[in-house]
Coordinates of C-alpha atoms in Angstrom, one line a residue:
M142 CA -44.3 -2.8 0.9
Q143 CA -40.7 -2.5 -0.4
G144 CA -39.7 -6.1 0.5
N145 CA -36.3 -7.7 0.3
L146 CA -33.8 -7.0 -2.4
F147 CA -32.2 -9.9 -4.1
L148 CA -29.2 -9.4 -6.4
Y149 CA -27.3 -11.8 -8.6
N150 CA -23.8 -12.5 -7.6
T151 CA -21.5 -13.5 -10.4
L152 CA -19.1 -15.1 -7.9
T153 CA -21.7 -17.6 -6.5
K154 CA -23.8 -17.8 -9.6
K155 CA -27.1 -17.2 -7.8
K156 CA -29.4 -14.5 -6.5
E157 CA -28.7 -13.5 -2.9
L158 CA -30.5 -11.4 -0.4
F159 CA -28.7 -8.0 -0.3
S160 CA -27.2 -7.3 3.2
P161 CA -24.6 -4.6 3.4
L162 CA -21.4 -5.3 5.3
N163 CA -21.9 -2.1 7.3
H164 CA -25.6 -1.4 7.3
P165 CA -26.9 1.1 6.2
H166 CA -23.7 2.1 4.5
V167 CA -23.1 0.6 1.0
G168 CA -19.8 0.6 -0.8
L169 CA -20.3 0.4 -4.6
Y170 CA -17.4 0.4 -7.1
V171 CA -18.0 0.3 -10.9
C172 CA -15.4 0.2 -13.6
G173 CA -15.7 3.3 -15.7
P174 CA -14.4 4.0 -19.2
T175 CA -11.0 4.1 -20.7
V176 CA -11.0 7.7 -22.1
Y177 CA -9.4 7.6 -25.5
G178 CA -12.5 8.1 -27.7
D179 CA -16.2 9.1 -27.7
A180 CA -18.5 6.9 -25.6
H181 CA -20.5 4.4 -27.6
L182 CA -23.8 2.6 -26.9
G183 CA -21.8 -0.2 -25.2
H184 CA -20.6 2.3 -22.6
A185 CA -24.1 3.4 -21.9
R186 CA -25.3 0.0 -20.7
P187 CA -23.1 -0.3 -17.5
A188 CA -23.7 3.4 -16.8
I189 CA -27.4 3.0 -16.9
T190 CA -27.4 -0.4 -15.2
F191 CA -25.6 0.8 -12.1
D192 CA -27.4 4.1 -12.2
L193 CA -30.6 2.1 -11.7
L194 CA -29.0 0.2 -8.8
F195 CA -27.7 3.5 -7.3
R196 CA -31.1 5.1 -7.5
Y197 CA -32.9 2.1 -6.0
L198 CA -30.5 1.8 -3.1
L199 CA -30.9 5.5 -2.3
H200 CA -34.7 5.0 -2.5
L201 CA -34.3 2.2 0.0
D202 CA -32.6 4.7 2.4
Y203 CA -29.1 3.2 2.1
K204 CA -26.2 5.6 2.4
V205 CA -24.2 4.8 -0.8
R206 CA -20.6 5.6 -1.4
Y207 CA -20.5 5.2 -5.2
V208 CA -17.1 5.1 -6.8
R209 CA -16.7 4.9 -10.6
N210 CA -13.2 5.2 -11.9
I211 CA -11.7 6.8 -15.1
T212 CA -8.9 4.7 -16.8
D213 CA -6.4 7.2 -18.3
V214 CA -3.2 5.1 -18.3
G215 CA -2.0 1.5 -18.4
H216 CA -4.7 0.0 -20.6
L217 CA -2.8 -1.4 -23.5
E218 CA -4.0 -2.5 -26.9
N219 CA -6.1 -5.7 -27.0
D220 CA -6.3 -5.7 -23.2
A221 CA -2.9 -7.3 -23.1
D222 CA 0.5 -6.7 -21.4
E223 CA 2.2 -5.7 -24.6
G224 CA 1.5 -3.0 -27.2
E225 CA 0.8 0.7 -27.0
D226 CA -1.2 2.4 -24.3
K227 CA -4.6 3.2 -25.8
V228 CA -4.6 6.8 -24.5
Q229 CA -1.0 7.4 -25.7
K230 CA -1.8 5.9 -29.1
K231 CA -4.7 8.3 -29.6
A232 CA -2.5 11.2 -28.5
R233 CA 0.2 10.2 -31.0
L234 CA -2.3 10.0 -33.8
E235 CA -3.8 13.4 -33.0
Q236 CA -0.5 15.0 -32.1
L237 CA -1.7 16.0 -28.6
E238 CA -0.5 15.4 -25.1
P239 CA -2.0 12.3 -23.5
M240 CA -3.7 14.3 -20.8
E241 CA -5.4 16.5 -23.4
I242 CA -6.9 13.3 -24.9
V243 CA -8.0 12.3 -21.4
Q244 CA -9.6 15.6 -20.6
R245 CA -11.3 15.9 -23.9
Y246 CA -13.0 12.5 -23.8
T247 CA -13.7 12.7 -20.0
N248 CA -15.6 15.9 -20.7
S249 CA -17.4 14.2 -23.6
Y250 CA -18.3 11.2 -21.4
H251 CA -19.6 13.4 -18.6
N252 CA -21.8 15.3 -21.2
N253 CA -23.2 12.0 -22.5
M254 CA -24.0 10.8 -19.0
R255 CA -25.8 14.0 -18.2
E256 CA -27.9 13.6 -21.4
L257 CA -28.7 10.1 -20.4
N258 CA -29.7 11.3 -16.9
V259 CA -27.1 9.2 -15.2
L260 CA -26.4 10.4 -11.7
P261 CA -22.7 11.2 -11.1
P262 CA -20.8 9.0 -8.7
G263 CA -19.8 10.3 -5.3
I264 CA -16.1 9.8 -6.2
E265 CA -14.5 9.5 -9.7
P266 CA -10.8 8.7 -9.3
R267 CA -8.4 8.6 -12.1
A268 CA -5.7 5.9 -12.4
S269 CA -3.0 8.5 -13.1
G270 CA -3.9 10.3 -9.8
H271 CA -3.2 7.1 -7.7
I272 CA 0.2 6.0 -8.9
I273 CA 1.6 6.1 -5.3
E274 CA -1.1 3.8 -4.0
Q275 CA -0.6 1.3 -6.9
I276 CA 3.2 1.2 -6.3
E277 CA 2.7 0.5 -2.6
M278 CA 0.3 -2.3 -3.4
V279 CA 2.7 -3.8 -5.9
K280 CA 5.5 -3.6 -3.2
E281 CA 3.3 -5.5 -0.7
I282 CA 2.4 -8.2 -3.3
L283 CA 6.1 -8.7 -4.0
A284 CA 6.9 -8.9 -0.3
N285 CA 4.2 -11.5 0.1
G286 CA 5.8 -13.7 -2.6
Y287 CA 3.1 -13.5 -5.2
A288 CA 5.0 -11.4 -7.8
Y289 CA 8.4 -11.2 -9.4
E290 CA 10.4 -8.4 -11.1
V291 CA 12.1 -8.7 -14.5
N292 CA 14.0 -5.9 -16.2
G293 CA 12.1 -3.2 -14.4
S294 CA 8.6 -4.8 -14.9
V295 CA 6.7 -6.6 -12.1
Y296 CA 4.4 -9.6 -12.9
F297 CA 1.9 -11.4 -10.8
D298 CA 2.9 -15.1 -10.3
V299 CA -0.4 -17.0 -11.1
D300 CA 1.2 -20.4 -10.4
K301 CA 2.4 -19.3 -7.0
Y302 CA -1.0 -17.8 -6.2
S303 CA -2.8 -21.0 -7.3
E304 CA -0.8 -23.1 -4.9
K305 CA -3.0 -21.7 -2.1
Y306 CA -5.9 -19.9 -3.8
H307 CA -8.3 -20.4 -6.7
Y308 CA -7.3 -18.3 -9.8
G309 CA -10.5 -18.4 -11.8
I310 CA -13.0 -18.3 -9.0
L311 CA -15.0 -15.6 -10.6
S312 CA -14.9 -16.6 -14.3
G313 CA -15.0 -20.4 -13.7
R314 CA -11.7 -20.8 -15.6
I315 CA -9.4 -23.6 -14.6
L316 CA -5.7 -23.0 -14.6
E317 CA -4.8 -26.5 -15.8
D318 CA -7.0 -25.9 -18.8
M319 CA -5.4 -22.6 -19.5
M320 CA -2.0 -24.3 -19.3
A321 CA -3.0 -27.0 -21.7
N322 CA -4.4 -24.6 -24.2
T323 CA -1.6 -22.0 -24.1
R324 CA 1.5 -22.4 -26.2
E325 CA 4.6 -21.0 -24.6
L326 CA 6.9 -19.1 -26.8
E327 CA 10.4 -19.3 -25.2
G328 CA 12.5 -16.2 -25.4
Q329 CA 9.6 -14.0 -26.7
D330 CA 8.2 -12.9 -23.4
E331 CA 9.9 -11.9 -20.1
K332 CA 7.0 -13.4 -18.1
R333 CA 7.6 -16.8 -16.5
K334 CA 4.2 -18.0 -17.7
P335 CA 1.9 -16.6 -20.4
W336 CA -1.0 -16.4 -17.9
D337 CA 1.0 -14.1 -15.5
F338 CA -0.1 -10.5 -15.8
A339 CA 1.7 -7.1 -15.3
L340 CA 1.4 -5.2 -12.1
W341 CA 4.0 -2.6 -13.3
K342 CA 5.6 -2.2 -16.7
K343 CA 8.9 -0.7 -17.6
A344 CA 8.5 2.2 -19.9
D345 CA 10.5 2.1 -23.2
K346 CA 12.2 5.2 -24.5
D347 CA 9.2 6.2 -26.5
H348 CA 6.6 5.8 -23.8
I349 CA 5.4 9.3 -22.7
M350 CA 3.2 8.3 -19.6
R351 CA 5.8 7.2 -17.1
W352 CA 6.5 7.6 -13.3
P353 CA 9.4 6.7 -11.1
S354 CA 9.2 3.5 -9.0
P355 CA 11.5 1.2 -7.1
W356 CA 11.9 -0.8 -10.3
G357 CA 12.7 2.1 -12.6
E358 CA 10.5 4.5 -14.6
G359 CA 7.3 2.8 -15.8
F360 CA 3.6 2.8 -15.6
P361 CA 1.0 0.6 -13.8
G362 CA -0.7 -2.5 -15.2
W363 CA -4.4 -2.1 -16.0
H364 CA -5.7 -4.5 -13.3
I365 CA -3.8 -3.0 -10.4
E366 CA -5.6 0.4 -10.8
C367 CA -9.0 -0.7 -9.7
S368 CA -7.7 -2.7 -6.8
A369 CA -5.8 0.3 -5.5
M370 CA -8.6 2.9 -6.0
S371 CA -11.4 0.7 -4.7
S372 CA -9.5 -0.2 -1.5
K373 CA -8.5 3.5 -0.9
Y374 CA -12.1 4.8 -1.0
L375 CA -14.1 1.7 0.1
G376 CA -11.7 -0.3 2.2
E377 CA -10.3 -3.7 1.8
Q378 CA -13.7 -5.3 1.5
F379 CA -16.9 -3.6 0.2
D380 CA -20.4 -4.5 -0.9
I381 CA -20.7 -4.5 -4.7
H382 CA -18.2 -4.4 -7.6
G383 CA -19.8 -3.8 -10.9
G384 CA -18.9 -3.6 -14.6
G385 CA -19.5 -5.0 -18.0
M386 CA -19.4 -8.8 -18.7
D387 CA -16.4 -8.2 -20.9
L388 CA -14.4 -7.2 -17.8
L389 CA -15.1 -10.5 -15.9
F390 CA -11.9 -12.1 -17.3
P391 CA -9.2 -11.1 -17.1
H392 CA -9.7 -7.8 -15.4
H393 CA -12.0 -8.6 -12.5
E394 CA -10.4 -12.1 -12.0
C395 CA -7.0 -10.3 -11.7
E396 CA -8.5 -7.8 -9.2
I397 CA -9.5 -10.6 -6.9
A398 CA -6.1 -12.3 -7.1
Q399 CA -4.3 -9.1 -6.4
S400 CA -6.4 -8.2 -3.4
V401 CA -6.1 -11.7 -1.9
A402 CA -2.3 -11.7 -2.5
W403 CA -2.1 -8.3 -0.9
H404 CA -4.2 -8.7 2.3
G405 CA -5.7 -12.2 2.1
K406 CA -9.3 -11.1 1.4
E407 CA -11.5 -10.9 -1.7
P408 CA -12.4 -7.3 -2.3
A409 CA -16.1 -7.4 -2.9
A410 CA -18.9 -9.4 -1.3
R411 CA -20.9 -9.3 -4.5
W412 CA -19.9 -9.0 -8.2
M413 CA -22.5 -7.7 -10.7
H414 CA -22.0 -7.7 -14.5
N415 CA -24.2 -6.3 -17.2
N416 CA -24.3 -8.2 -20.4
M417 CA -23.3 -6.9 -23.8
I418 CA -25.1 -4.9 -26.5
T419 CA -24.8 -6.7 -29.8
I420 CA -25.2 -5.9 -33.5
N421 CA -26.3 -8.9 -35.6
G422 CA -25.3 -11.1 -32.7
Q423 CA -21.8 -9.7 -32.4
K424 CA -20.5 -7.8 -29.4
M425 CA -20.4 -4.0 -29.9
G426 CA -17.0 -2.5 -29.2
K427 CA -14.3 -0.2 -30.4
S428 CA -11.8 -3.0 -30.9
L429 CA -14.3 -4.6 -33.4
G430 CA -15.0 -1.4 -35.2
N431 CA -18.8 -2.0 -35.1
F432 CA -19.8 0.5 -32.5
I433 CA -22.1 3.5 -32.7
T434 CA -21.2 6.5 -30.6
L435 CA -23.8 8.2 -28.4
Q436 CA -23.3 11.4 -30.3
E437 CA -24.1 9.5 -33.6
L438 CA -27.3 8.2 -31.9
F439 CA -28.3 11.6 -30.7
S440 CA -27.7 13.2 -34.1
G441 CA -28.7 10.4 -36.4
R442 CA -25.5 10.6 -38.3
H443 CA -24.8 6.9 -38.8
I444 CA -25.5 4.6 -41.7
L445 CA -27.5 2.2 -39.5
L446 CA -29.8 4.9 -38.2
S447 CA -32.9 6.3 -40.0
K448 CA -33.1 9.3 -37.7
A449 CA -31.8 10.9 -34.5
F450 CA -32.9 9.3 -31.2
S451 CA -33.1 11.1 -28.0
P452 CA -31.0 10.2 -24.9
M453 CA -34.2 9.1 -23.1
T454 CA -35.0 6.7 -26.0
I455 CA -31.6 5.2 -25.6
R456 CA -32.0 4.9 -21.8
F457 CA -35.5 3.3 -22.2
F458 CA -34.1 0.9 -24.9
I459 CA -31.5 -0.3 -22.5
L460 CA -33.9 -0.6 -19.5
Q461 CA -36.4 -2.7 -21.6
A462 CA -34.0 -5.6 -21.3
H463 CA -32.8 -7.2 -18.1
Y464 CA -29.2 -6.1 -17.4
R465 CA -27.9 -9.7 -17.4
S466 CA -29.4 -10.5 -20.8
T467 CA -27.9 -9.6 -24.2
L468 CA -29.5 -6.7 -26.0
D469 CA -29.4 -6.7 -29.8
F470 CA -29.3 -3.3 -31.4
S471 CA -31.3 -2.3 -34.5
N472 CA -32.9 0.8 -35.9
E473 CA -36.3 -0.9 -35.6
A474 CA -35.7 -1.7 -31.9
L475 CA -35.0 2.0 -31.2
Q476 CA -38.1 3.1 -33.0
A477 CA -40.2 0.7 -30.9
A478 CA -38.5 2.0 -27.8
E479 CA -39.3 5.6 -28.8
K480 CA -43.0 4.8 -29.3
G481 CA -43.2 2.9 -26.0
L482 CA -41.6 5.7 -24.1
E483 CA -43.9 8.3 -25.5
R484 CA -46.9 6.0 -24.6
L485 CA -45.7 6.1 -21.0
F486 CA -45.2 9.8 -20.9
S487 CA -48.5 10.4 -22.6
A488 CA -50.2 8.1 -20.1
F489 CA -48.7 10.0 -17.2
R490 CA -50.1 13.2 -18.6
V491 CA -53.5 11.6 -18.8
L492 CA -53.2 10.3 -15.2
Q493 CA -52.4 13.8 -13.9
Q494 CA -55.6 15.1 -15.5
L495 CA -58.0 12.4 -14.2
K496 CA -60.6 13.3 -11.7
P497 CA -61.4 11.2 -8.6
S498 CA -64.3 8.8 -8.7
D499 CA -66.7 7.7 -6.0
K500 CA -65.6 4.1 -6.5
S501 CA -62.3 2.3 -6.9
T502 CA -62.0 -0.4 -9.5
F503 CA -58.2 -0.9 -9.4
A504 CA -56.0 -2.3 -6.7
V505 CA -53.3 0.4 -6.3
E506 CA -51.6 -1.5 -3.5
E507 CA -51.3 -4.6 -5.7
F508 CA -49.8 -2.5 -8.4
E509 CA -47.3 -1.0 -6.0
K510 CA -46.4 -4.5 -4.7
K511 CA -45.7 -5.9 -8.2
C512 CA -43.5 -2.9 -9.1
Y513 CA -41.4 -3.5 -6.0
E514 CA -41.3 -7.2 -6.6
A515 CA -39.8 -6.6 -10.1
L516 CA -37.0 -4.3 -8.7
N517 CA -36.3 -6.7 -5.8
D518 CA -35.9 -9.6 -8.2
D519 CA -32.4 -8.5 -9.3
L520 CA -33.5 -5.1 -10.8
N521 CA -35.9 -6.6 -13.3
S522 CA -36.6 -3.4 -15.2
P523 CA -38.5 -5.0 -18.1
V524 CA -41.0 -6.5 -15.7
L525 CA -41.3 -3.1 -13.9
I526 CA -41.9 -1.5 -17.3
A527 CA -44.6 -4.1 -18.1
Q528 CA -46.3 -3.2 -14.9
L529 CA -46.3 0.5 -15.9
F530 CA -47.9 -0.4 -19.2
E531 CA -50.6 -2.2 -17.3
G532 CA -51.2 1.2 -15.7
V533 CA -51.5 2.8 -19.1
K534 CA -54.5 0.6 -20.0
L535 CA -56.1 1.7 -16.7
F536 CA -55.6 5.4 -17.3
H537 CA -57.3 5.3 -20.7
S538 CA -60.1 3.2 -19.2
M539 CA -60.6 5.7 -16.4
K540 CA -60.5 8.5 -19.0
E541 CA -63.4 6.8 -20.8
G542 CA -65.3 6.4 -17.5
K543 CA -65.1 2.6 -17.4
D544 CA -62.9 2.5 -14.3
G545 CA -62.2 4.9 -11.5
L546 CA -60.2 5.6 -8.3
K547 CA -61.1 7.5 -5.2
E548 CA -59.1 10.7 -4.5
A549 CA -56.5 9.2 -2.1
E550 CA -55.9 6.2 -4.3
L551 CA -55.6 8.3 -7.4
Q552 CA -53.0 10.6 -5.8
K553 CA -51.1 7.5 -4.6
L554 CA -51.1 6.1 -8.2
V555 CA -49.7 9.5 -9.5
N556 CA -47.0 9.4 -6.8
L557 CA -46.1 5.7 -7.7
F558 CA -45.9 6.5 -11.4
Q559 CA -43.6 9.5 -10.6
L560 CA -41.5 7.3 -8.4
F561 CA -40.9 4.3 -10.6
L562 CA -40.9 6.0 -14.1
F563 CA -38.9 9.1 -13.3
D564 CA -37.1 8.8 -9.9
I565 CA -36.0 5.1 -10.1
L566 CA -35.9 4.3 -13.9
G567 CA -34.4 7.8 -14.3
L568 CA -36.5 8.7 -17.4
K569 CA -37.5 12.3 -18.0
E570 CA -39.3 14.4 -20.5
T571 CA -37.2 17.0 -22.3
N572 CA -38.5 20.1 -23.9
E573 CA -38.7 18.2 -27.2
G574 CA -40.6 15.4 -25.5
A575 CA -43.0 17.9 -23.9
E576 CA -43.6 19.5 -27.3
N577 CA -44.2 16.0 -28.8
G578 CA -46.5 15.4 -25.9
V579 CA -48.7 18.4 -26.7
F580 CA -48.8 17.3 -30.4
N581 CA -49.8 13.7 -29.4
S582 CA -52.4 15.0 -27.0
L583 CA -54.0 17.1 -29.9
V584 CA -54.1 13.9 -32.1
D585 CA -55.7 12.0 -29.2
L586 CA -58.2 14.8 -28.8
I587 CA -59.2 14.6 -32.5
L588 CA -59.4 10.8 -32.3
D589 CA -61.5 11.0 -29.1
I590 CA -64.0 13.3 -31.1
R591 CA -64.0 10.6 -33.9
L592 CA -64.6 7.9 -31.3
Q593 CA -67.6 9.9 -29.9
A594 CA -68.9 10.4 -33.4
K595 CA -68.8 6.6 -34.0
T596 CA -70.6 6.0 -30.8
K597 CA -73.3 8.4 -31.9
K598 CA -73.3 6.6 -35.3
D599 CA -72.2 9.8 -37.0
F600 CA -70.1 7.8 -39.5
Q601 CA -69.8 10.7 -42.0
L602 CA -67.8 12.7 -39.4
S603 CA -65.9 9.7 -38.2
D604 CA -64.8 8.7 -41.7
H605 CA -63.9 12.3 -42.5
I606 CA -61.6 12.6 -39.5
R607 CA -59.9 9.3 -40.4
D608 CA -59.5 10.2 -44.1
Q609 CA -58.0 13.6 -43.3
L610 CA -55.5 12.2 -40.8
T611 CA -54.6 9.4 -43.3
K612 CA -53.8 12.1 -45.9
L613 CA -51.5 13.7 -43.3
G614 CA -49.5 10.5 -42.9
F615 CA -51.3 9.0 -39.9
E616 CA -52.2 5.3 -39.6
I617 CA -55.3 4.8 -37.5
K618 CA -56.2 1.4 -36.1
D619 CA -59.5 0.8 -34.3
T620 CA -59.2 -1.5 -31.3
K621 CA -61.6 -3.0 -28.7
D622 CA -60.3 -0.4 -26.2
G623 CA -60.6 2.5 -28.6
Y624 CA -57.8 3.2 -31.1
E625 CA -54.1 3.2 -31.8
W626 CA -52.2 5.6 -34.1
T627 CA -48.8 6.0 -35.6
R628 CA -47.3 8.6 -37.9
K629 CA -45.3 7.6 -40.9

């Protein structure tokens, strides 16, 4: 019933049948956050995207070694090779040690991930804990002729690499176009070419985060970190490398070049990238100053928010869009996600209370097949969610006695809803959600009584219930299937 899993490969630009290099073992590496501030909504999307992948691979009985790194050094301002280290800058502004900043925001990130019900990776390496591995890798790239040293810094020689390999294979960029569109400023940069990138940087006298190396005291370039850590824990070649679309160039492009220059092989068999979350069509990010932190979302303390939204609402909001599509943020979209999620939770409670029938009017196996087909089609979570909502209609129809399922099929449907809604999509009811569920069930009970009164043509009671609920701030809408309600 599970079928074959097809995943989109950014490298080949097509969906491919997933076949691990070493079945049933799967190597998964995902670029984690740079920890110099609170995690924002943009950080939640890759975390939830690859949590969905991780959960589904585990469900398919793969043995997954999931590595997600923490960047705590070497990531300079504007993702460039010049400027101040992002972590060090935050430490200077707050008058703390850089590693105090790292620990504070790593702890905060972990708390946010727990609230979002994101499973922890099996290994979470830090860049600062793998300096030796990075230095050894730089030494090998130098020895192979694909890098050069200048004044204590080491740069990757893109021109030399491009004589034999394709720099731009992942992003589709063409080096000749980069050359034509880049103005060289003689004497203002120690790199031979503007498109070369740092493997190791010499630390100036004010740079706190520094380590000894064969080229003098310095720190690693941003790109070399992931190459060194992924190869240490997953080997020279592994199954899936993931991250946000904003990392595709230059970060992941540089990772490929470094690995090929080091041992002659591309590091990952498949590259997966989630798309961006936007606000009014513009990418959300710290560098643009238009981000909303997860804590602001959970507390409601932001000018764009009308209220606080639960972590599960945020998770559901992200899962409602396919991971490769852009997702535009708005307060209204979060409110819609909140209502939709509660409908699913409420429906599951209804499902658990249903009694078996002597007939079956719903094809449970077809429902199961469609759910698996959605996931197997490149983790199509919105299609899976649409299938679950089809189940919602059935549950209410069964509650009214219009449809039914025999005992074995009913139990299978309960198990399938549990599997897809909670185990794979990773959604869960919190205490607050359970309390809301009781409240919503009471409203449903009252409206069921109203529906029965209408059926018996007791319009006085029916109108009385509607009028009293309206006074309390409820909006009641009669539908062909019964009713819908919202609370102002």
